Amino acid sequence: MKTKLFINNAWIDSSDQQTFERKHPVNSEVMTESANATVTDAIKAAQVAEEAFKTWKDVGPSERRRLLLKVADVMESKTPKFIEVMAMEVGASALWAGFNVHASANVFREAASLATQIQGETIPTDKAETLSMTLRQPVGPILSIVPWNGTAVLAARAIAYPLVCGNTVVFKGSEFSPATHALITQCVQEAGLPAGVLNYLNSSPDRSPEIADALISAKEIRRINFTGSTRVGSIIAQKAAQHLKRCLLELGGKSPLIVLDDANIDAAVKAAVFGSFLFQGQICMSTERLVVDEKIADEFVAKFVEKTKRLSVGDPCVTGDCIIGPMVSPNSGERINGLFKDAIDKGAKVVCGGMAQGAVMPATILDHVKSDMRIYDEETFGPITVVIRCKGEAEAIRIANDSVYGLSSGVFGRDINRALRVGMSIEYGCVHINGSTVQNEAQAPYGGTKNTGYGRFDGRAVVDEFTELKWLTIEPFEQQYPF
């Protein structure tokens, strides 16, 4: 596959004609050859976005809605292509790729529904014969930096919500998934959005920092949203602060699933397997910690292991569909093996799976994990999860909150009042009672606390993220002033 940059409604090579390759993480076969953007290309994209904003901001809500609904239809029509490309670039199963397309279409449709819901309000005023109100207005060009793991849906939300609010977008895709992100851009193009409203860039890892620097500092860019690691998100936040630019950051996670002593164990096991191993555990809300009451831990672990061992393993590009495919990079295996060895050396028990070989790793479960082990709170982002045994409700809450992250979580228990009490006590942006940590609906706000970042995607929360709030008054000509 070969892809280019998309600037001002044209697919172009990079300004220096350079390309980079995305290789298969196991056999090193070239999957995609992509145009390798330069700083010159990035600045051009920002300038084009600023020019397009002058007219796009005045496009009526009905037309914005029509266009975004069209994008959703186009995306769904290309589902087979997304499944093919995501398997090649990021090892996605047909299940995960299909979910991404479905969720992406939902995002564009939810964004479309917001077109007429961007509202201000009237404000009581003490000034006679005066009308006081607030307005929501577009911000300007938005820089959207998107990762590879939720390849389609994370791109969709970074594009759709700024657009429906009247902004234009410079979309910086991931070097791990250039063809998938180009395909999303193609969907927007085919829907008929005006030139310059969406501009797409991609670049090799060595060029990405300078491109991000150039775009963050560019006077044309007004706000930034970034989904990715906490380390990089922190850097982006610091650079944006130097230019007084607001950020929306959705960063790392270490999502716990609390299993109380009165939980439906079979139901909890199903949620644990799904949340831990969908897309090889490479989802920001993957279940990376099972906090299980010691009274039921042995039964839970036995059933968890039994169900996990039945998961199909393979490479979607070779064997067809499977649940556990290759990780995105051999570096993932090396990193996870370091966490694995540290935990084993300190007393953790391997009850399922084992170490990674490059990008290939079986579904793995470690039991008896303790707080002195690195894997206790370091994000794994792979097909491995841990069981932490606890004594009662209070300790379960303490362990769940003993994390630098705060994205998603779940609580299983038959006593709903008790489960709700636990859910209200844990410090996470998303809490699901008797449900998996891996959940997303376009109409519900999504984001986290602590080192997971700040701001919210999805639902009405995005109106605040991608508009400016203006106070406006209409007053009589003749007024009394003190001088």
C-alpha positions as a printed NumPy array, in Angstrom:
array([[  0.   ,   0.   ,   0.   ],
       [  1.177,   3.521,  -0.794],
       [ -0.199,   6.65 ,   0.816],
       [  0.324,  10.388,   0.484],
       [ -0.399,  13.542,   2.44 ],
       [ -3.754,  15.295,   2.051],
       [ -3.571,  19.087,   2.012],
       [ -6.152,  21.471,   0.555],
       [ -8.186,  18.594,  -0.899],
       [ -5.232,  17.137,  -2.829],
       [ -3.166,  13.99 ,  -2.238],
       [  0.467,  15.04 ,  -2.496],
       [  4.003,  13.787,  -1.887],
       [  6.066,  15.344,   0.874],
       [  7.893,  18.528,  -0.062],
       [ 11.23 ,  16.678,  -0.119],
       [  9.779,  13.579,  -1.852],
       [ 10.838,  11.321,   1.031],
       [  8.837,   8.306,   2.239],
       [  8.886,   5.93 ,   5.185],
       [  7.783,   2.306,   5.597],
       [  5.434,   0.554,   7.996],
       [  6.616,  -3.057,   8.303],
       [  4.797,  -6.111,   9.631],
       [  5.838,  -6.571,  13.283],
       [  6.635, -10.292,  12.837],
       [  7.987, -10.921,   9.327],
       [  9.209,  -7.346,   8.581],
       [  7.405,  -7.317,   5.24 ],
       [  6.611,  -3.766,   4.081],
       [  2.893,  -3.158,   4.584],
       [  2.702,   0.543,   3.721],
       [  4.928,   3.122,   2.084],
       [  3.862,   6.593,   3.163],
       [  4.813,  10.11 ,   2.223],
       [  7.054,  11.467,   4.99 ],
       [  5.864,  14.952,   5.911],
       [  8.266,  17.813,   6.577],
       [  7.896,  20.915,   8.722],
       [  7.196,  22.799,   5.492],
       [  4.277,  20.481,   4.785],
       [  2.982,  20.887,   8.328],
       [  3.022,  24.672,   8.192],
       [  1.307,  24.583,   4.81 ],
       [ -1.439,  22.38 ,   6.267],
       [ -1.939,  24.826,   9.155],
       [ -2.113,  27.794,   6.777],
       [ -4.611,  26.011,   4.526],
       [ -6.725,  25.119,   7.566],
       [ -6.743,  28.748,   8.678],
       [ -7.865,  29.93 ,   5.256],
       [-10.616,  27.302,   5.061],
       [-11.808,  28.268,   8.554],
       [-12.836,  31.695,   7.265],
       [-15.729,  30.115,   5.348],
       [-16.302,  26.814,   7.186],
       [-17.098,  28.617,  10.46 ],
       [-20.114,  30.22 ,   8.76 ],
       [-21.5  ,  27.022,   7.202],
       [-24.931,  26.357,   8.688],
       [-25.628,  23.492,  11.102],
       [-27.832,  21.594,   8.661],
       [-25.057,  21.441,   6.082],
       [-22.448,  20.395,   8.64 ],
       [-24.814,  17.683,   9.823],
       [-25.467,  16.469,   6.28 ],
       [-21.759,  16.186,   5.531],
       [-20.893,  14.342,   8.743],
       [-23.754,  11.888,   8.233],
       [-22.377,  11.258,   4.757],
       [-18.93 ,  10.499,   6.201],
       [-20.508,   7.866,   8.454],
       [-22.202,   6.211,   5.473],
       [-18.996,   6.216,   3.438],
       [-17.022,   4.673,   6.305],
       [-19.508,   1.848,   6.725],
       [-19.404,   1.129,   3.003],
       [-15.635,   0.623,   3.298],
       [-15.773,  -1.794,   6.255],
       [-14.122,  -4.675,   4.327],
       [-11.277,  -2.384,   3.305],
       [-10.747,  -1.19 ,   6.883],
       [-10.633,  -4.808,   8.095],
       [ -8.015,  -5.655,   5.456],
       [ -5.818,  -2.616,   6.094],
       [ -5.97 ,  -2.755,   9.896],
       [ -4.997,  -6.434,   9.843],
       [ -1.935,  -5.61 ,   7.759],
       [ -0.782,  -2.517,   9.636],
       [ -1.628,  -3.175,  13.299],
       [ -2.531,  -6.881,  13.499],
       [ -6.192,  -6.131,  14.194],
       [ -8.739,  -8.932,  14.179],
       [-11.851,  -8.58 ,  12.062],
       [-13.746,  -8.158,  15.345],
       [-11.654,  -5.186,  16.463],
       [-11.502,  -3.579,  13.016],
       [-15.231,  -4.009,  12.478],
       [-15.935,  -2.524,  15.892],
       [-13.722,   0.433,  15.006],
       [-15.673,   1.176,  11.84 ],
       [-19.029,   0.786,  13.607],
       [-17.914,   3.018,  16.483],
       [-16.433,   5.572,  14.071],
       [-19.687,   5.828,  12.148],
       [-21.477,   6.327,  15.464],
       [-19.06 ,   9.131,  16.345],
       [-19.724,  10.971,  13.089],
       [-23.473,  10.538,  13.566],
       [-23.323,  11.701,  17.182],
       [-21.258,  14.704,  16.096],
       [-23.831,  15.447,  13.389],
       [-26.587,  15.43 ,  16.019],
       [-24.744,  18.142,  17.948],
       [-24.84 ,  20.586,  15.044],
       [-27.994,  22.28 ,  16.353],
       [-27.166,  21.771,  20.034],
       [-24.275,  24.251,  20.26 ],
       [-26.075,  26.812,  22.334],
       [-25.55 ,  29.824,  24.531],
       [-27.915,  31.265,  27.117],
       [-29.466,  34.522,  28.241],
       [-28.19 ,  35.963,  31.511],
       [-30.135,  38.137,  33.967],
       [-28.662,  41.625,  34.125],
       [-29.101,  44.608,  36.448],
       [-28.719,  47.045,  33.56 ],
       [-32.02 ,  48.451,  32.354],
       [-33.151,  47.772,  28.8  ],
       [-30.137,  45.477,  28.248],
       [-29.979,  41.98 ,  26.804],
       [-27.114,  39.849,  28.163],
       [-26.238,  36.484,  26.645],
       [-23.482,  33.962,  25.956],
       [-22.56 ,  32.529,  22.567],
       [-20.585,  29.46 ,  21.559],
       [-18.326,  30.145,  18.596],
       [-15.732,  28.075,  16.676],
       [-12.147,  28.274,  17.868],
       [-10.144,  27.984,  14.644],
       [ -7.791,  25.329,  13.267],
       [ -7.401,  22.343,  15.626],
       [ -4.347,  20.064,  15.762],
       [ -5.474,  16.452,  16.27 ],
       [ -2.707,  13.926,  17.023],
       [ -3.976,  10.35 ,  16.936],
       [ -2.479,   6.93 ,  17.872],
       [ -2.589,   3.572,  16.111],
       [ -4.487,   1.366,  18.562],
       [ -8.109,   2.518,  18.234],
       [ -7.036,   3.191,  14.691],
       [-10.331,   4.362,  13.227],
       [-12.46 ,   5.44 ,  16.174],
       [ -9.806,   7.584,  17.854],
       [ -9.237,   9.366,  14.557],
       [-12.973,   9.779,  13.983],
       [-13.541,  11.602,  17.265],
       [-10.5  ,  13.84 ,  16.718],
       [-11.953,  14.883,  13.357],
       [-15.741,  14.866,  13.744],
       [-16.174,  16.891,  16.933],
       [-13.952,  19.832,  15.936],
       [-15.633,  19.923,  12.52 ],
       [-19.213,  20.004,  13.799],
       [-18.282,  22.927,  16.066],
       [-17.156,  24.896,  13.004],
       [-13.405,  24.363,  13.269],
       [-10.966,  23.051,  10.695],
       [ -8.514,  20.232,  11.451],
       [ -4.884,  19.336,  10.897],
       [ -4.908,  15.575,  11.464],
       [ -1.537,  14.028,  12.381],
       [ -1.807,  10.252,  11.996],
       [  0.356,   7.498,  13.475],
       [  3.41 ,   6.109,  11.719],
       [  2.153,   2.617,  12.657],
       [ -1.088,   3.021,  10.677],
       [ -0.6  ,   5.46 ,   7.778],
       [ -2.854,   3.603,   5.335],
       [ -5.711,   3.303,   7.832],
       [ -5.553,   6.984,   8.698],
       [ -5.33 ,   7.888,   5.026],
       [ -8.434,   5.755,   4.42 ],
       [-10.365,   7.72 ,   7.052],
       [ -9.275,  10.935,   5.37 ],
       [-10.47 ,   9.53 ,   2.05 ],
       [-13.9  ,   8.906,   3.586],
       [-14.127,  12.555,   4.611],
       [-13.029,  13.644,   1.155],
       [-15.613,  11.441,  -0.565],
       [-18.341,  12.901,   1.648],
       [-17.671,  16.252,  -0.014],
       [-16.243,  18.484,   2.711],
       [-14.775,  21.736,   1.347],
       [-11.077,  21.996,   0.529],
       [ -8.813,  22.685,   3.503],
       [-11.34 ,  21.753,   6.183],
       [ -9.438,  18.515,   6.894],
       [ -5.735,  18.119,   6.199],
       [ -3.826,  14.885,   6.859],
       [ -0.125,  14.459,   7.695],
       [  2.034,  11.49 ,   8.614],
       [  5.746,  11.154,   9.25 ],
       [  8.468,   8.826,  10.433],
       [  9.28 ,   8.788,  14.173],
       [ 12.452,  10.817,  13.707],
       [ 10.516,  13.66 ,  12.053],
       [  7.44 ,  13.648,  14.272],
       [  8.829,  15.697,  17.206],
       [  9.848,  18.651,  15.03 ],
       [  6.55 ,  18.532,  13.153],
       [  4.618,  18.531,  16.421],
       [  6.748,  21.428,  17.689],
       [  6.108,  23.413,  14.523],
       [  2.361,  22.862,  14.615],
       [  1.96 ,  23.543,  18.349],
       [  3.818,  26.831,  17.965],
       [  2.163,  27.803,  14.666],
       [ -0.006,  30.899,  15.113],
       [ -2.715,  29.305,  12.954],
       [ -3.314,  26.42 ,  15.382],
       [ -5.65 ,  27.411,  18.222],
       [ -6.179,  24.2  ,  20.211],
       [ -4.67 ,  20.721,  20.431],
       [ -6.029,  17.275,  21.191],
       [ -3.721,  14.332,  21.711],
       [ -4.358,  10.667,  22.448],
       [ -1.303,   8.597,  23.326],
       [  1.224,   7.927,  26.069],
       [  1.445,   9.948,  29.274],
       [  5.111,  10.655,  28.567],
       [  4.443,  12.279,  25.195],
       [  1.224,  13.916,  26.398],
       [  3.126,  15.646,  29.167],
       [  5.619,  17.022,  26.646],
       [  2.812,  18.285,  24.402],
       [  1.052,  19.921,  27.346],
       [  4.239,  21.736,  28.35 ],
       [  4.894,  22.959,  24.82 ],
       [  1.279,  24.055,  24.384],
       [  1.434,  25.944,  27.69 ],
       [  4.348,  27.989,  26.383],
       [  1.988,  29.287,  23.687],
       [ -1.072,  29.468,  25.99 ],
       [ -2.946,  26.895,  23.924],
       [ -5.579,  24.677,  25.475],
       [ -5.195,  20.896,  25.224],
       [ -7.464,  17.874,  25.442],
       [ -5.331,  14.915,  26.555],
       [ -6.36 ,  11.242,  26.745],
       [ -3.28 ,   9.368,  27.882],
       [ -2.268,   6.15 ,  29.631],
       [ -4.371,   3.78 ,  31.721],
       [ -4.112,   0.862,  34.13 ],
       [ -7.785,  -0.038,  34.344],
       [ -8.879,  -2.17 ,  37.308],
       [-11.788,  -4.611,  37.409],
       [-12.86 ,  -5.07 ,  41.036],
       [-14.507,  -8.42 ,  41.777],
       [-16.255,  -8.276,  45.148],
       [-16.967, -11.383,  47.219],
       [-20.648, -11.442,  46.185],
       [-19.936, -11.076,  42.445],
       [-21.402, -13.296,  39.772],
       [-18.09 , -15.005,  39.066],
       [-18.977, -16.359,  35.625],
       [-20.115, -12.913,  34.482],
       [-16.995, -11.289,  35.917],
       [-14.778, -13.814,  34.109],
       [-16.416, -13.036,  30.775],
       [-15.834,  -9.314,  31.303],
       [-12.255,  -9.939,  32.428],
       [-11.326, -12.027,  29.37 ],
       [-12.919,  -9.548,  26.98 ],
       [-11.423,  -6.497,  28.683],
       [ -7.955,  -7.989,  29.083],
       [ -7.378,  -9.539,  25.663],
       [ -9.419,  -7.711,  23.019],
       [ -6.864,  -6.467,  20.452],
       [ -4.05 ,  -8.065,  22.437],
       [ -4.708,  -5.746,  25.381],
       [ -3.531,  -2.748,  23.352],
       [ -6.451,  -0.499,  24.279],
       [ -6.143,   2.438,  26.665],
       [ -9.023,   1.037,  28.765],
       [ -7.878,  -2.609,  28.683],
       [ -8.317,  -4.481,  31.968],
       [ -4.75 ,  -4.543,  33.281],
       [ -5.551,  -5.284,  36.935],
       [ -8.054,  -7.762,  38.39 ],
       [ -8.625,  -6.771,  42.029],
       [-10.309,  -9.903,  43.428],
       [-11.553, -10.597,  46.931],
       [ -9.513, -13.425,  48.442],
       [-12.708, -15.322,  49.421],
       [-13.476, -16.048,  45.77 ],
       [-10.042, -15.571,  44.182],
       [ -9.202, -19.247,  43.658],
       [-12.489, -19.961,  41.889],
       [-12.254, -16.778,  39.831],
       [ -8.672, -17.442,  38.714],
       [ -9.41 , -21.048,  37.759],
       [-12.35 , -20.03 ,  35.566],
       [-10.45 , -17.017,  34.169],
       [ -7.541, -19.24 ,  33.117],
       [ -9.823, -21.873,  31.626],
       [-11.643, -19.375,  29.418],
       [ -8.449, -17.537,  28.447],
       [ -6.778, -20.74 ,  27.23 ],
       [ -9.568, -21.186,  24.681],
       [ -8.808, -17.903,  22.887],
       [ -7.728, -18.339,  19.271],
       [ -4.199, -17.251,  18.372],
       [ -2.706, -16.283,  15.014],
       [ -1.983, -13.484,  12.566],
       [ -5.036, -12.011,  10.807],
       [ -2.919, -11.557,   7.671],
       [ -1.995, -15.257,   7.571],
       [ -4.449, -17.395,   9.512],
       [ -7.536, -15.3  ,   9.058],
       [ -9.53 , -14.061,  11.992],
       [ -8.354, -14.72 ,  15.561],
       [ -8.573, -13.102,  18.974],
       [ -4.88 , -12.903,  19.919],
       [ -2.752, -11.543,  17.096],
       [  0.699,  -9.946,  17.008],
       [  1.462,  -6.817,  18.983],
       [  2.215,  -3.63 ,  17.094],
       [  5.997,  -3.904,  17.488],
       [  8.708,  -6.322,  18.667],
       [  9.686,  -3.593,  21.128],
       [  6.4  ,  -4.257,  22.934],
       [  7.478,  -7.808,  23.671],
       [ 10.855,  -6.746,  24.982],
       [  9.279,  -4.133,  27.259],
       [  6.604,  -6.486,  28.622],
       [  9.168,  -9.25 ,  29.231],
       [ 11.02 ,  -6.877,  31.535],
       [  7.841,  -6.351,  33.572],
       [  7.13 , -10.101,  33.488],
       [ 10.585, -11.079,  34.798],
       [ 10.479,  -8.467,  37.545],
       [  7.111,  -9.791,  38.768],
       [  8.23 , -13.449,  38.7  ],
       [ 11.433, -12.628,  40.544],
       [  9.367, -10.967,  43.281],
       [  6.91 , -13.836,  43.748],
       [  4.158, -13.539,  41.127],
       [  2.822, -16.81 ,  39.7  ],
       [  2.277, -17.532,  35.995],
       [ -1.105, -19.236,  35.729],
       [ -1.569, -18.843,  31.977],
       [  0.65 , -17.996,  29.015],
       [  4.263, -16.94 ,  29.175],
       [  6.864, -14.554,  27.844],
       [  6.769, -12.749,  24.508],
       [  8.891, -13.654,  21.514],
       [  9.238, -10.394,  19.657],
       [  5.764,  -9.124,  18.783],
       [  4.13 , -12.496,  19.532],
       [  2.841, -13.232,  23.024],
       [  0.203, -15.65 ,  24.303],
       [ -2.647, -14.455,  26.492],
       [ -0.928, -14.3  ,  29.865],
       [ -2.173, -14.036,  33.453],
       [ -0.014, -13.395,  36.523],
       [ -1.506, -14.125,  39.964],
       [ -0.414, -12.936,  43.42 ],
       [  0.903,  -9.621,  42.096],
       [  2.008,  -7.18 ,  44.813],
       [  2.646,  -3.454,  44.958],
       [  6.441,  -3.796,  44.896],
       [  6.311,  -5.222,  41.358],
       [  6.658,  -2.85 ,  38.402],
       [  3.718,  -4.464,  36.613],
       [  1.447,  -3.459,  39.527],
       [  1.052,   0.043,  38.061],
       [  3.154,   0.288,  34.883],
       [  1.027,   0.166,  31.755],
       [  1.63 ,  -3.101,  29.865],
       [ -0.336,  -2.489,  26.646],
       [ -0.154,  -6.117,  25.606],
       [ -1.887,  -9.505,  26.1  ],
       [ -1.032,  -9.776,  29.783],
       [ -3.027,  -8.962,  32.891],
       [ -2.564,  -9.456,  36.62 ],
       [ -4.609, -10.647,  39.582],
       [ -4.228,  -8.731,  42.849],
       [ -5.936, -10.415,  45.799],
       [ -7.578,  -8.211,  48.399],
       [ -9.336,  -8.508,  51.751],
       [-12.727,  -6.829,  51.572],
       [-14.249,  -3.737,  50.057],
       [-12.019,  -1.116,  51.666],
       [ -8.806,  -2.761,  50.474],
       [-10.258,  -3.215,  46.993],
       [-10.894,   0.538,  46.822],
       [ -7.42 ,   1.314,  48.138],
       [ -5.723,  -0.933,  45.563],
       [ -7.82 ,   0.422,  42.693],
       [ -6.902,   3.989,  43.662],
       [ -3.223,   3.091,  44.154],
       [ -2.404,   4.107,  40.605],
       [ -1.092,   7.157,  38.795],
       [ -3.782,   6.598,  36.141],
       [ -7.538,   7.082,  36.173],
       [ -9.256,   6.209,  32.897],
       [-11.68 ,   3.271,  33.027],
       [-12.728,   0.761,  35.683],
       [-15.325,  -1.849,  36.555],
       [-16.941,  -3.248,  39.693],
       [-18.672,  -6.637,  39.93 ],
       [-21.046,  -7.348,  42.805],
       [-24.613,  -8.536,  43.312],
       [-25.372,  -5.945,  46.002],
       [-25.903,  -2.949,  43.728],
       [-25.843,  -0.391,  46.544],
       [-22.498,  -1.753,  47.67 ],
       [-21.101,  -1.881,  44.132],
       [-22.295,   1.682,  43.584],
       [-20.585,   2.777,  46.79 ],
       [-17.326,   1.265,  45.552],
       [-17.796,   2.829,  42.119],
       [-18.305,   6.27 ,  43.651],
       [-15.135,   5.819,  45.73 ],
       [-12.67 ,   4.956,  42.979],
       [-10.845,   7.725,  41.123],
       [-11.615,   7.009,  37.481],
       [-13.284,   8.951,  34.688],
       [-15.361,   5.907,  33.71 ],
       [-16.83 ,   3.31 ,  36.093],
       [-18.956,   0.376,  34.927],
       [-20.964,  -1.596,  37.49 ],
       [-21.102,  -5.259,  36.411],
       [-19.532,  -4.391,  33.079],
       [-16.174,  -4.527,  31.332],
       [-13.627,  -1.727,  31.519],
       [-13.613,  -1.686,  27.7  ],
       [-16.66 ,   0.335,  26.747],
       [-17.374,   3.381,  24.635],
       [-20.516,   5.102,  23.431],
       [-20.373,   8.251,  21.351],
       [-23.039,   9.985,  23.448],
       [-21.208,   9.461,  26.767],
       [-18.258,  11.627,  27.929],
       [-14.938,   9.798,  27.803],
       [-11.734,  10.746,  29.58 ],
       [ -9.796,  10.275,  32.781],
       [ -8.171,  11.681,  35.893],
       [ -4.637,  11.966,  37.254],
       [ -1.923,  10.979,  34.742],
       [ -4.541,   9.893,  32.219],
       [ -4.889,  13.557,  31.303],
       [ -7.741,  16.056,  31.182],
       [-10.695,  17.029,  29.047],
       [-13.429,  14.831,  27.589],
       [-14.24 ,  13.401,  24.185],
       [-17.77 ,  12.356,  23.17 ],
       [-21.204,  13.541,  24.195],
       [-22.03 ,  17.189,  24.855],
       [-18.699,  17.621,  26.661],
       [-16.999,  18.223,  23.318],
       [-18.874,  21.486,  22.807],
       [-16.804,  23.058,  25.57 ],
       [-13.593,  21.483,  24.259],
       [-13.951,  22.85 ,  20.717],
       [-15.752,  26.197,  21.073],
       [-15.076,  29.576,  22.656],
       [-17.588,  30.999,  25.122],
       [-18.359,  34.661,  24.427],
       [-20.335,  37.114,  26.591],
       [-22.345,  39.558,  24.477],
       [-24.651,  42.412,  25.522],
       [-27.024,  44.681,  23.596],
       [-27.474,  47.96 ,  25.444],
       [-29.295,  51.325,  25.035],
       [-27.371,  54.179,  23.459],
       [-27.945,  56.52 ,  26.363],
       [-26.409,  55.379,  29.638],
       [-25.138,  57.063,  32.799],
       [-21.365,  56.801,  33.362],
       [-19.452,  58.125,  36.405],
       [-17.301,  60.416,  34.221]])
